[in-house]
Amino acid sequence: MAVPGAQEFVPESHDLGTLAAAARGCRGCGLYRDAEQTVFGAGPTSAKLMLVGEQPGDQEDRAGQPFVGPAGRLLDKALIAAEVDRGDVYVTNVVKHFKFTRAAGSKRRIHKTPSRTEVVACRPWLFAELTAVAPEVVVLLGATAAKALMGSDFRLTAHRGEVLELSDEAAAALPGSDPYLLATPHPSSVLRGPSDKRDAAFAALVEDLHTAVGLLA
Ligand code: URA
Ligand code: SF4
């Protein structure tokens, strides 16, 4: 089935409240059907730093707020270690509805990675947030976020921590916006990774957040 995409639901507005309210009614792809609610980004319009994750998880879907579950707690720890106040940061996701499956006979909802089609369908919301906030630096948390702005050929492992620029496709959608980008592993991958590698993965995330802050004017 064709996916209409979010574009027709995105108002001509640079006001985050207006955008978030409109996003509640988005039917740009099929993911709204099974999720509880749209989880829009959160943070001040004045934020110079923007963090972009993949999609809300189980707890975010219930709370209606990004990064408030286990991955969010790890992100909070990393921000503290990098001496960044989360209150100064705009935090969002590429995809605004939780995609999940249920194991047979279980109530537990298991995260499913969004498809490229869903990422592209939802991306107009991210473009609207980028336009409204106009951050100086964007940290892409994980491969889904990185590919959404850097193109589907982007390899996170090859370019982690490098200072990057928008793909031509994303730049065309964001005239006048020219943030530095930095891609780093997703906090969930730090949590899920092998325990002997967890400290190093966490340190890498903190180091990349440090680099991001260092790029701010
Ligand atoms: N993982 C994400 O990518 N985003 C969230 O908001 C929570 C978990
Ligand atoms: Fe709209 Fe994005 Fe939700 Fe799909 S995932 S319905 S495009 S807000």
Coordinates of C-alpha atoms and ligand atoms in Angstrom, one line a residue:
M1 CA 0.0 0.0 0.0
A2 CA 1.3 3.5 -0.8
V3 CA 2.4 5.5 2.1
P4 CA 1.3 9.1 1.9
G5 CA 3.9 10.5 4.2
A6 CA 3.7 13.2 6.8
Q7 CA 4.1 16.2 4.5
E8 CA 0.4 16.9 4.1
F9 CA 0.0 17.0 7.9
V10 CA 2.9 19.4 8.6
P11 CA 1.7 23.0 9.0
E12 CA 3.6 26.0 7.6
S13 CA 4.8 26.9 11.0
H14 CA 8.1 27.4 12.9
D15 CA 6.4 27.1 16.2
L16 CA 7.2 23.9 18.0
G17 CA 3.8 23.8 19.9
T18 CA 1.9 24.2 16.6
L19 CA 4.0 21.5 15.0
A20 CA 3.6 19.1 18.0
A21 CA -0.2 19.6 18.1
A22 CA -0.5 18.9 14.3
A23 CA 1.7 15.8 14.7
R24 CA -0.8 14.3 17.1
G25 CA -3.1 13.8 14.1
C26 CA -0.6 12.5 11.7
R27 CA -1.6 9.6 9.5
G28 CA 1.4 9.8 7.2
C29 CA 2.1 6.1 7.5
G30 CA 0.6 3.0 9.2
L31 CA 2.5 3.3 12.4
Y32 CA -0.1 5.5 14.2
R33 CA -2.6 2.6 14.2
D34 CA -1.0 0.4 16.9
A35 CA 0.8 3.0 18.9
E36 CA -0.6 5.0 21.8
Q37 CA 0.3 8.4 20.6
T38 CA 2.7 10.6 18.6
V39 CA 5.9 11.2 20.5
F40 CA 7.1 14.6 19.3
G41 CA 10.5 16.1 20.1
A42 CA 11.0 18.0 23.4
G43 CA 13.2 20.9 24.4
P44 CA 13.6 24.7 23.9
T45 CA 13.3 26.4 20.5
S46 CA 16.6 28.2 21.4
A47 CA 18.5 24.9 21.7
K48 CA 21.9 25.0 19.9
L49 CA 22.3 21.2 20.2
M50 CA 19.7 18.7 18.9
L51 CA 19.8 14.9 19.5
V52 CA 18.0 12.6 17.1
G53 CA 17.1 9.1 18.0
E54 CA 15.3 6.4 16.0
Q55 CA 11.7 6.1 17.3
P56 CA 10.0 6.1 20.7
G57 CA 10.1 2.9 22.7
D58 CA 7.5 1.3 24.9
Q59 CA 7.8 3.8 27.7
E60 CA 8.0 6.8 25.5
D61 CA 4.9 5.6 23.7
R62 CA 3.0 5.5 27.0
A63 CA 4.5 8.8 28.3
G64 CA 4.3 10.8 25.1
Q65 CA 7.9 12.0 25.7
P66 CA 11.1 11.0 23.9
F67 CA 13.9 9.2 25.7
V68 CA 12.3 8.6 29.1
G69 CA 12.8 4.8 29.2
P70 CA 16.0 2.8 29.7
A71 CA 17.8 4.3 26.7
G72 CA 16.8 7.7 27.9
R73 CA 18.2 7.1 31.4
L74 CA 21.5 6.0 29.8
L75 CA 21.4 9.1 27.6
D76 CA 20.9 11.3 30.7
K77 CA 23.9 9.7 32.3
A78 CA 26.0 10.4 29.2
L79 CA 24.8 14.0 29.0
I80 CA 25.8 14.5 32.7
A81 CA 29.2 12.9 32.0
A82 CA 29.6 15.3 29.0
E83 CA 28.5 18.2 31.2
V84 CA 25.5 19.0 29.1
D85 CA 22.2 20.1 30.6
R86 CA 19.4 18.1 29.0
G87 CA 17.1 21.2 29.6
D88 CA 19.2 23.1 27.0
V89 CA 19.0 20.4 24.4
Y90 CA 16.2 19.6 21.9
V91 CA 15.7 15.8 21.9
T92 CA 13.7 14.0 19.2
N93 CA 13.4 11.0 17.0
V94 CA 13.3 10.4 13.2
V95 CA 10.1 8.4 13.5
K96 CA 7.4 9.7 15.8
H97 CA 5.3 6.5 16.5
F98 CA 6.5 3.3 18.2
K99 CA 6.8 0.3 15.9
F100 CA 6.7 -3.0 17.7
T101 CA 5.7 -6.7 17.5
R102 CA 4.3 -8.9 20.2
A103 CA 5.8 -12.3 21.0
A104 CA 3.0 -15.0 20.8
G105 CA 1.0 -15.1 24.0
S106 CA 2.9 -12.1 25.5
K107 CA 1.8 -8.6 26.3
R108 CA 5.3 -7.3 26.0
R109 CA 5.9 -5.0 23.1
I110 CA 9.1 -5.6 21.3
H111 CA 10.8 -2.8 19.4
K112 CA 11.0 -3.2 15.6
T113 CA 13.3 -1.1 13.5
P114 CA 11.3 1.2 11.2
S115 CA 11.6 0.7 7.5
R116 CA 13.2 3.2 5.1
T117 CA 9.7 3.9 3.8
E118 CA 8.5 4.8 7.3
V119 CA 11.6 6.9 8.0
V120 CA 11.1 8.9 4.7
A121 CA 7.4 9.2 5.5
C122 CA 8.0 10.7 8.9
R123 CA 11.0 12.8 8.1
P124 CA 9.1 16.0 7.2
W125 CA 8.4 16.3 11.0
L126 CA 12.2 16.2 11.6
F127 CA 12.8 18.7 8.9
A128 CA 10.2 21.0 10.4
E129 CA 11.8 20.6 13.9
L130 CA 15.3 21.3 12.4
T131 CA 13.9 24.4 10.7
A132 CA 12.1 25.6 13.8
V133 CA 15.0 25.0 16.2
A134 CA 17.9 25.7 13.7
P135 CA 20.5 24.0 15.9
E136 CA 24.2 24.5 15.4
V137 CA 25.0 20.9 16.0
V138 CA 22.9 17.7 15.5
V139 CA 24.0 14.4 17.1
L140 CA 22.5 11.4 15.3
L141 CA 22.0 8.6 17.8
G142 CA 22.3 5.3 15.9
A143 CA 22.2 4.2 12.3
T144 CA 18.5 4.9 11.6
A145 CA 19.0 8.6 12.5
A146 CA 22.3 8.8 10.7
K147 CA 20.9 7.3 7.5
A148 CA 17.9 9.6 7.7
L149 CA 20.0 12.7 7.3
M150 CA 23.2 11.3 5.8
G151 CA 21.6 9.0 3.2
S152 CA 21.0 5.2 3.2
D153 CA 24.6 4.4 2.2
F154 CA 26.0 6.0 5.4
R155 CA 27.9 3.6 7.6
L156 CA 28.0 4.5 11.2
T157 CA 30.8 2.3 12.2
A158 CA 33.0 3.9 9.5
H159 CA 32.2 7.5 10.4
R160 CA 31.3 7.5 14.1
G161 CA 32.4 10.7 15.9
E162 CA 33.4 12.5 12.7
V163 CA 32.1 16.0 12.0
L164 CA 29.8 15.7 9.0
E165 CA 27.6 17.7 6.7
L166 CA 24.0 17.0 5.6
S167 CA 23.4 14.7 2.6
D168 CA 22.4 16.6 -0.6
E169 CA 18.9 15.3 -0.2
A170 CA 18.5 16.6 3.4
A171 CA 20.2 19.9 2.5
A172 CA 17.7 20.4 -0.3
A173 CA 14.9 19.9 2.2
L174 CA 16.5 22.4 4.7
P175 CA 17.4 25.5 2.8
G176 CA 19.3 28.0 5.0
S177 CA 20.1 25.3 7.6
D178 CA 23.7 24.1 7.8
P179 CA 24.3 22.4 11.1
Y180 CA 27.3 20.3 11.9
L181 CA 26.4 16.7 12.3
L182 CA 27.9 13.9 14.3
A183 CA 26.9 10.3 14.3
T184 CA 27.3 8.1 17.4
P185 CA 26.0 4.7 18.5
H186 CA 22.5 4.6 19.9
P187 CA 22.2 4.5 23.7
S188 CA 20.1 1.3 23.3
S189 CA 23.1 -0.4 21.6
V190 CA 25.3 0.6 24.6
L191 CA 22.7 -1.0 26.9
R192 CA 22.3 -4.2 24.8
G193 CA 26.0 -4.6 23.9
P194 CA 28.2 -7.2 25.5
S195 CA 28.9 -6.3 29.1
D196 CA 32.7 -6.3 28.6
K197 CA 32.3 -3.7 25.9
R198 CA 29.7 -1.5 27.7
D199 CA 32.1 0.8 29.4
A200 CA 34.0 1.5 26.2
A201 CA 30.7 2.1 24.3
F202 CA 29.5 4.5 27.0
A203 CA 32.8 6.3 26.9
A204 CA 32.5 6.7 23.1
L205 CA 29.0 8.2 23.4
V206 CA 30.3 10.7 26.1
E207 CA 33.3 11.5 23.9
D208 CA 31.0 12.2 20.9
L209 CA 28.7 14.4 23.0
H210 CA 31.8 16.3 24.2
T211 CA 32.9 16.8 20.6
A212 CA 29.4 18.1 19.7
V213 CA 29.5 20.6 22.6
G214 CA 33.0 21.7 21.5
L215 CA 31.5 22.6 18.1
L216 CA 29.0 25.1 19.5
A217 CA 29.9 28.7 19.0
Ligands
URA1 N1 15.0 5.0 21.6 C1 15.0 6.1 20.7 O1 15.6 6.1 19.6 N2 14.2 7.1 21.0 C2 13.5 7.2 22.2 O2 12.8 8.1 22.4 C3 13.6 6.1 23.1 C4 14.4 5.0 22.7
SF4_2 FE1 3.0 10.2 10.9 FE2 5.4 9.6 11.5 FE3 3.4 8.6 12.9 FE4 3.9 7.7 10.5 S1 5.3 7.5 12.2 S2 1.9 8.3 11.3 S3 4.6 9.6 9.4 S4 4.0 10.7 12.8

